[in-house]
């Protein structure tokens, strides 16, 4: 926990104004979280979710000294968005997570909104001691009181540092390190990285309808470099949580820069989502690749994930060069209904960590995403599904417990005619989720109109969500991760991705292949049951 006095809940609410933005709490109103069992209905078994109460964006993703850190936007008092703290968990394998005490709480500077962490190996900040490189967090201090006092807009960037592997944090005395110029209403979510070619730290910051870049020699003194994005890409809402990083392109041997850019609202299937841009960054300016920019103009935006539940996608800093992966994770929800999804003890889960790769296709540069390979360590004995031609429905003989906790890969022939085919997950209550491919429109789809137990939102179950297929090879491959309340579709090796939450009143325990409007050749596949990552709840009758 940061070493400044934290405000008691009610006072923080009054001073920070968060009480007005927050609907009445339905869960434990005090700071003592209910003991998690991880066996609650809808509780993910192999995705990260907070032990209790509200979670949104991943923050401060950094690998250091054998640990992957996952901090997150957290309200430790209720399962509703509210005065923002940073929760904290660490993992040694990107699969199993250990919950740690809160890192940051609201204080006199404001709430701790999203931000990032770097390891200052060369001690450029001078904050390290005795050869210990500091972990340096840059985050947005959000304080509505500033505005009320007529001083400035509420958001500015603060620095805090840790000398004990992220367990305790000290606030820098010279905060804010990047003050609000006075007129920037949206001025938040700093993502910092070392830019070797220009020998400086670069901060990527969301500023409403664009992202700005700032440079610093020491993480403490920042100067403006440039901005990008006004007038290009999706602008159905405010830009948030940017991330800028280089990726090698295996097809050409070049390195290109990717700017991930979340926005709320304006996603392709509604609500919040993450688009991206590919180009070059020279230490001052991000210049989009002309062809990519042309496609963005034609299509409106190019999306990392077409499902409705992958937001604030951010990548880990500090992954060793010997590993070389760019690993990202997102908040598996959507601001359109995040506050009302039918979980009570906790609200919010992360996607599985995903490896991002950049490819040069005939259509230009495109980002692929696939679950990190470590996920396979959770596989139970995989079951092989034999090839079959499908016309209508074909029930698969899969153990009921496996259906909604599985990693499955399915191969289909090129469809003949305008068929729609895929998988239907269901339960005895008639609730179902359909996921598949529609040959007539050349789009993948997720139909969760009957996949939620209650009408907790007007938009959640209002439509079939779709994603264009961009792969050109005839055969179709779909990999699906199912986990209680979520479905992650990685089609064509991660070229098209859809992440969708579901809230059936009972777990889906049966699964069928289906094909409508024509037949399809199912070429076979595998289903691996997934082990859970949480300890078993204590036995009720210990002996
Ligand atoms: C994105 C976001 C960020 C902000 C944080 C507040 O989901 O709105 O822009 O820092 O959440 O919790």
JSON list of C-alpha atoms in Angstrom, two decimals, residues 231-363:
[
{"chain": "A", "resi": 231, "resn": "UNK", "atom": "CA", "xyz": [-9.55, 12.46, -37.32]},
{"chain": "A", "resi": 232, "resn": "UNK", "atom": "CA", "xyz": [-8.25, 8.90, -37.84]},
{"chain": "A", "resi": 233, "resn": "UNK", "atom": "CA", "xyz": [-9.80, 5.68, -36.58]},
{"chain": "A", "resi": 234, "resn": "UNK", "atom": "CA", "xyz": [-12.89, 5.19, -34.46]},
{"chain": "A", "resi": 235, "resn": "UNK", "atom": "CA", "xyz": [-14.05, 8.20, -32.45]},
{"chain": "A", "resi": 236, "resn": "UNK", "atom": "CA", "xyz": [-17.42, 7.09, -31.17]},
{"chain": "A", "resi": 237, "resn": "UNK", "atom": "CA", "xyz": [-16.21, 7.92, -27.67]},
{"chain": "A", "resi": 238, "resn": "UNK", "atom": "CA", "xyz": [-13.25, 9.05, -25.66]},
{"chain": "A", "resi": 239, "resn": "UNK", "atom": "CA", "xyz": [-9.83, 7.43, -26.21]},
{"chain": "A", "resi": 240, "resn": "UNK", "atom": "CA", "xyz": [-8.42, 5.63, -23.18]},
{"chain": "A", "resi": 241, "resn": "UNK", "atom": "CA", "xyz": [-5.56, 3.31, -22.18]},
{"chain": "A", "resi": 242, "resn": "UNK", "atom": "CA", "xyz": [-3.14, 3.57, -25.13]},
{"chain": "A", "resi": 243, "resn": "UNK", "atom": "CA", "xyz": [-0.10, 1.31, -25.50]},
{"chain": "A", "resi": 244, "resn": "UNK", "atom": "CA", "xyz": [2.76, 1.78, -27.98]},
{"chain": "A", "resi": 245, "resn": "UNK", "atom": "CA", "xyz": [5.30, -0.97, -28.70]},
{"chain": "A", "resi": 246, "resn": "UNK", "atom": "CA", "xyz": [7.47, -2.38, -31.51]},
{"chain": "A", "resi": 247, "resn": "UNK", "atom": "CA", "xyz": [6.91, -5.81, -33.05]},
{"chain": "A", "resi": 248, "resn": "UNK", "atom": "CA", "xyz": [8.98, -7.75, -35.52]},
{"chain": "A", "resi": 249, "resn": "UNK", "atom": "CA", "xyz": [7.20, -8.75, -38.73]},
{"chain": "A", "resi": 250, "resn": "UNK", "atom": "CA", "xyz": [8.22, -12.34, -39.52]},
{"chain": "A", "resi": 251, "resn": "UNK", "atom": "CA", "xyz": [7.22, -12.13, -43.20]},
{"chain": "A", "resi": 252, "resn": "UNK", "atom": "CA", "xyz": [9.50, -9.17, -43.98]},
{"chain": "A", "resi": 253, "resn": "UNK", "atom": "CA", "xyz": [12.05, -9.01, -41.18]},
{"chain": "A", "resi": 254, "resn": "UNK", "atom": "CA", "xyz": [11.15, -5.37, -40.38]},
{"chain": "A", "resi": 255, "resn": "UNK", "atom": "CA", "xyz": [10.09, -3.91, -37.06]},
{"chain": "A", "resi": 256, "resn": "UNK", "atom": "CA", "xyz": [6.90, -1.85, -37.01]},
{"chain": "A", "resi": 257, "resn": "UNK", "atom": "CA", "xyz": [5.24, 0.04, -34.17]},
{"chain": "A", "resi": 258, "resn": "UNK", "atom": "CA", "xyz": [1.77, -0.80, -32.92]},
{"chain": "A", "resi": 259, "resn": "UNK", "atom": "CA", "xyz": [-0.47, 1.64, -31.07]},
{"chain": "A", "resi": 260, "resn": "UNK", "atom": "CA", "xyz": [-3.27, -0.13, -29.19]},
{"chain": "A", "resi": 261, "resn": "UNK", "atom": "CA", "xyz": [-6.07, 2.30, -28.52]},
{"chain": "A", "resi": 262, "resn": "UNK", "atom": "CA", "xyz": [-9.12, 1.55, -26.42]},
{"chain": "A", "resi": 263, "resn": "UNK", "atom": "CA", "xyz": [-12.15, 3.77, -26.70]},
{"chain": "A", "resi": 264, "resn": "UNK", "atom": "CA", "xyz": [-15.48, 4.08, -24.95]},
{"chain": "A", "resi": 265, "resn": "UNK", "atom": "CA", "xyz": [-17.90, 3.99, -26.73]},
{"chain": "A", "resi": 266, "resn": "UNK", "atom": "CA", "xyz": [-17.63, 3.24, -30.47]},
{"chain": "A", "resi": 267, "resn": "UNK", "atom": "CA", "xyz": [-16.63, -0.45, -30.65]},
{"chain": "A", "resi": 268, "resn": "UNK", "atom": "CA", "xyz": [-17.85, -2.42, -33.69]},
{"chain": "A", "resi": 269, "resn": "UNK", "atom": "CA", "xyz": [-20.53, -4.35, -31.79]},
{"chain": "A", "resi": 270, "resn": "UNK", "atom": "CA", "xyz": [-21.27, -1.50, -29.39]},
{"chain": "A", "resi": 271, "resn": "UNK", "atom": "CA", "xyz": [-19.88, -0.03, -26.19]},
{"chain": "A", "resi": 272, "resn": "UNK", "atom": "CA", "xyz": [-16.18, -0.03, -25.38]},
{"chain": "A", "resi": 273, "resn": "UNK", "atom": "CA", "xyz": [-13.46, -1.80, -27.38]},
{"chain": "A", "resi": 274, "resn": "UNK", "atom": "CA", "xyz": [-9.86, -1.75, -28.62]},
{"chain": "A", "resi": 275, "resn": "UNK", "atom": "CA", "xyz": [-8.65, -0.64, -32.05]},
{"chain": "A", "resi": 276, "resn": "UNK", "atom": "CA", "xyz": [-5.04, -0.47, -33.19]},
{"chain": "A", "resi": 277, "resn": "UNK", "atom": "CA", "xyz": [-2.76, 1.33, -35.62]},
{"chain": "A", "resi": 278, "resn": "UNK", "atom": "CA", "xyz": [0.46, 0.09, -37.28]},
{"chain": "A", "resi": 279, "resn": "UNK", "atom": "CA", "xyz": [3.24, 2.47, -38.29]},
{"chain": "A", "resi": 280, "resn": "UNK", "atom": "CA", "xyz": [6.59, 3.89, -37.24]},
{"chain": "A", "resi": 281, "resn": "UNK", "atom": "CA", "xyz": [7.73, 5.78, -34.17]},
{"chain": "A", "resi": 282, "resn": "UNK", "atom": "CA", "xyz": [10.90, 7.87, -34.43]},
{"chain": "A", "resi": 283, "resn": "UNK", "atom": "CA", "xyz": [11.18, 9.02, -30.83]},
{"chain": "A", "resi": 284, "resn": "UNK", "atom": "CA", "xyz": [8.98, 12.04, -31.45]},
{"chain": "A", "resi": 285, "resn": "UNK", "atom": "CA", "xyz": [6.14, 11.12, -33.74]},
{"chain": "A", "resi": 286, "resn": "UNK", "atom": "CA", "xyz": [3.98, 8.09, -34.56]},
{"chain": "A", "resi": 287, "resn": "UNK", "atom": "CA", "xyz": [3.36, 7.92, -38.32]},
{"chain": "A", "resi": 288, "resn": "UNK", "atom": "CA", "xyz": [0.81, 5.33, -39.44]},
{"chain": "A", "resi": 289, "resn": "UNK", "atom": "CA", "xyz": [1.73, 3.08, -42.34]},
{"chain": "A", "resi": 290, "resn": "UNK", "atom": "CA", "xyz": [0.04, 4.71, -45.37]},
{"chain": "A", "resi": 291, "resn": "UNK", "atom": "CA", "xyz": [-1.70, 1.54, -46.48]},
{"chain": "A", "resi": 292, "resn": "UNK", "atom": "CA", "xyz": [-2.88, 0.76, -42.96]},
{"chain": "A", "resi": 293, "resn": "UNK", "atom": "CA", "xyz": [-4.16, 4.32, -42.59]},
{"chain": "A", "resi": 294, "resn": "UNK", "atom": "CA", "xyz": [-5.97, 3.92, -45.92]},
{"chain": "A", "resi": 295, "resn": "UNK", "atom": "CA", "xyz": [-7.68, 0.76, -44.65]},
{"chain": "A", "resi": 296, "resn": "UNK", "atom": "CA", "xyz": [-8.60, 2.54, -41.41]},
{"chain": "A", "resi": 297, "resn": "UNK", "atom": "CA", "xyz": [-10.19, 5.33, -43.46]},
{"chain": "A", "resi": 298, "resn": "UNK", "atom": "CA", "xyz": [-12.11, 2.79, -45.57]},
{"chain": "A", "resi": 299, "resn": "UNK", "atom": "CA", "xyz": [-13.22, 0.59, -42.68]},
{"chain": "A", "resi": 300, "resn": "UNK", "atom": "CA", "xyz": [-13.51, 3.23, -39.96]},
{"chain": "A", "resi": 301, "resn": "UNK", "atom": "CA", "xyz": [-11.12, 1.33, -37.70]},
{"chain": "A", "resi": 302, "resn": "UNK", "atom": "CA", "xyz": [-9.19, -1.93, -37.43]},
{"chain": "A", "resi": 303, "resn": "UNK", "atom": "CA", "xyz": [-10.01, -3.87, -34.28]},
{"chain": "A", "resi": 304, "resn": "UNK", "atom": "CA", "xyz": [-7.92, -6.05, -32.05]},
{"chain": "A", "resi": 305, "resn": "UNK", "atom": "CA", "xyz": [-10.97, -7.92, -30.82]},
{"chain": "A", "resi": 306, "resn": "UNK", "atom": "CA", "xyz": [-14.45, -7.88, -32.30]},
{"chain": "A", "resi": 307, "resn": "UNK", "atom": "CA", "xyz": [-16.23, -9.30, -29.27]},
{"chain": "A", "resi": 308, "resn": "UNK", "atom": "CA", "xyz": [-17.84, -7.04, -26.79]},
{"chain": "A", "resi": 309, "resn": "UNK", "atom": "CA", "xyz": [-15.70, -7.92, -23.78]},
{"chain": "A", "resi": 310, "resn": "UNK", "atom": "CA", "xyz": [-12.07, -6.98, -24.16]},
{"chain": "A", "resi": 311, "resn": "UNK", "atom": "CA", "xyz": [-11.24, -3.48, -23.01]},
{"chain": "A", "resi": 312, "resn": "UNK", "atom": "CA", "xyz": [-8.23, -1.48, -21.82]},
{"chain": "A", "resi": 313, "resn": "UNK", "atom": "CA", "xyz": [-5.91, -4.05, -23.45]},
{"chain": "A", "resi": 314, "resn": "UNK", "atom": "CA", "xyz": [-2.36, -3.39, -22.26]},
{"chain": "A", "resi": 315, "resn": "UNK", "atom": "CA", "xyz": [0.92, -5.26, -22.63]},
{"chain": "A", "resi": 316, "resn": "UNK", "atom": "CA", "xyz": [3.55, -6.28, -20.08]},
{"chain": "A", "resi": 317, "resn": "UNK", "atom": "CA", "xyz": [6.71, -4.24, -19.75]},
{"chain": "A", "resi": 318, "resn": "UNK", "atom": "CA", "xyz": [10.03, -5.87, -18.97]},
{"chain": "A", "resi": 319, "resn": "UNK", "atom": "CA", "xyz": [9.55, -9.22, -20.69]},
{"chain": "A", "resi": 320, "resn": "UNK", "atom": "CA", "xyz": [13.14, -10.48, -21.12]},
{"chain": "A", "resi": 321, "resn": "UNK", "atom": "CA", "xyz": [14.59, -10.30, -24.64]},
{"chain": "A", "resi": 322, "resn": "UNK", "atom": "CA", "xyz": [15.30, -14.03, -24.42]},
{"chain": "A", "resi": 323, "resn": "UNK", "atom": "CA", "xyz": [11.51, -14.53, -24.24]},
{"chain": "A", "resi": 324, "resn": "UNK", "atom": "CA", "xyz": [10.77, -11.79, -26.76]},
{"chain": "A", "resi": 325, "resn": "UNK", "atom": "CA", "xyz": [7.00, -12.02, -26.64]},
{"chain": "A", "resi": 326, "resn": "UNK", "atom": "CA", "xyz": [4.59, -9.11, -26.50]},
{"chain": "A", "resi": 327, "resn": "UNK", "atom": "CA", "xyz": [2.01, -10.32, -24.00]},
{"chain": "A", "resi": 328, "resn": "UNK", "atom": "CA", "xyz": [-1.19, -8.40, -23.38]},
{"chain": "A", "resi": 329, "resn": "UNK", "atom": "CA", "xyz": [-4.28, -8.77, -21.22]},
{"chain": "A", "resi": 330, "resn": "UNK", "atom": "CA", "xyz": [-7.62, -6.95, -21.21]},
{"chain": "A", "resi": 331, "resn": "UNK", "atom": "CA", "xyz": [-10.55, -6.36, -18.91]},
{"chain": "A", "resi": 332, "resn": "UNK", "atom": "CA", "xyz": [-13.21, -8.87, -19.99]},
{"chain": "A", "resi": 333, "resn": "UNK", "atom": "CA", "xyz": [-16.16, -6.53, -19.82]},
{"chain": "A", "resi": 334, "resn": "UNK", "atom": "CA", "xyz": [-17.79, -3.56, -21.52]},
{"chain": "A", "resi": 335, "resn": "UNK", "atom": "CA", "xyz": [-18.67, -0.20, -19.99]},
{"chain": "A", "resi": 336, "resn": "UNK", "atom": "CA", "xyz": [-22.12, -0.55, -21.61]},
{"chain": "A", "resi": 337, "resn": "UNK", "atom": "CA", "xyz": [-23.15, -3.05, -18.91]},
{"chain": "A", "resi": 338, "resn": "UNK", "atom": "CA", "xyz": [-20.10, -3.71, -16.69]},
{"chain": "A", "resi": 339, "resn": "UNK", "atom": "CA", "xyz": [-21.77, -2.25, -13.61]},
{"chain": "A", "resi": 340, "resn": "UNK", "atom": "CA", "xyz": [-24.81, -4.53, -13.80]},
{"chain": "A", "resi": 341, "resn": "UNK", "atom": "CA", "xyz": [-23.55, -7.97, -14.81]},
{"chain": "A", "resi": 342, "resn": "UNK", "atom": "CA", "xyz": [-25.11, -10.55, -12.48]},
{"chain": "A", "resi": 343, "resn": "UNK", "atom": "CA", "xyz": [-22.18, -11.31, -10.20]},
{"chain": "A", "resi": 344, "resn": "UNK", "atom": "CA", "xyz": [-22.43, -10.01, -6.67]},
{"chain": "A", "resi": 345, "resn": "UNK", "atom": "CA", "xyz": [-19.34, -10.89, -4.67]},
{"chain": "A", "resi": 346, "resn": "UNK", "atom": "CA", "xyz": [-16.94, -9.71, -7.34]},
{"chain": "A", "resi": 347, "resn": "UNK", "atom": "CA", "xyz": [-17.41, -7.98, -10.65]},
{"chain": "A", "resi": 348, "resn": "UNK", "atom": "CA", "xyz": [-14.97, -8.21, -13.55]},
{"chain": "A", "resi": 349, "resn": "UNK", "atom": "CA", "xyz": [-12.43, -10.70, -14.90]},
{"chain": "A", "resi": 350, "resn": "UNK", "atom": "CA", "xyz": [-9.40, -10.46, -17.19]},
{"chain": "A", "resi": 351, "resn": "UNK", "atom": "CA", "xyz": [-8.97, -12.20, -20.52]},
{"chain": "A", "resi": 352, "resn": "UNK", "atom": "CA", "xyz": [-6.31, -14.89, -20.62]},
{"chain": "A", "resi": 353, "resn": "UNK", "atom": "CA", "xyz": [-2.89, -13.36, -21.28]},
{"chain": "A", "resi": 354, "resn": "UNK", "atom": "CA", "xyz": [-2.39, -13.32, -25.04]},
{"chain": "A", "resi": 355, "resn": "UNK", "atom": "CA", "xyz": [0.66, -13.22, -27.27]},
{"chain": "A", "resi": 356, "resn": "UNK", "atom": "CA", "xyz": [0.37, -10.51, -29.90]},
{"chain": "A", "resi": 357, "resn": "UNK", "atom": "CA", "xyz": [2.12, -11.03, -33.23]},
{"chain": "A", "resi": 358, "resn": "UNK", "atom": "CA", "xyz": [2.28, -8.73, -36.23]},
{"chain": "A", "resi": 359, "resn": "UNK", "atom": "CA", "xyz": [2.01, -10.12, -39.75]},
{"chain": "A", "resi": 360, "resn": "UNK", "atom": "CA", "xyz": [2.34, -8.76, -43.23]},
{"chain": "A", "resi": 361, "resn": "UNK", "atom": "CA", "xyz": [-0.59, -10.22, -45.17]},
{"chain": "A", "resi": 362, "resn": "UNK", "atom": "CA", "xyz": [-1.73, -9.55, -48.71]},
{"chain": "A", "resi": 363, "resn": "UNK", "atom": "CA", "xyz": [-4.13, -7.07, -47.08]}
]
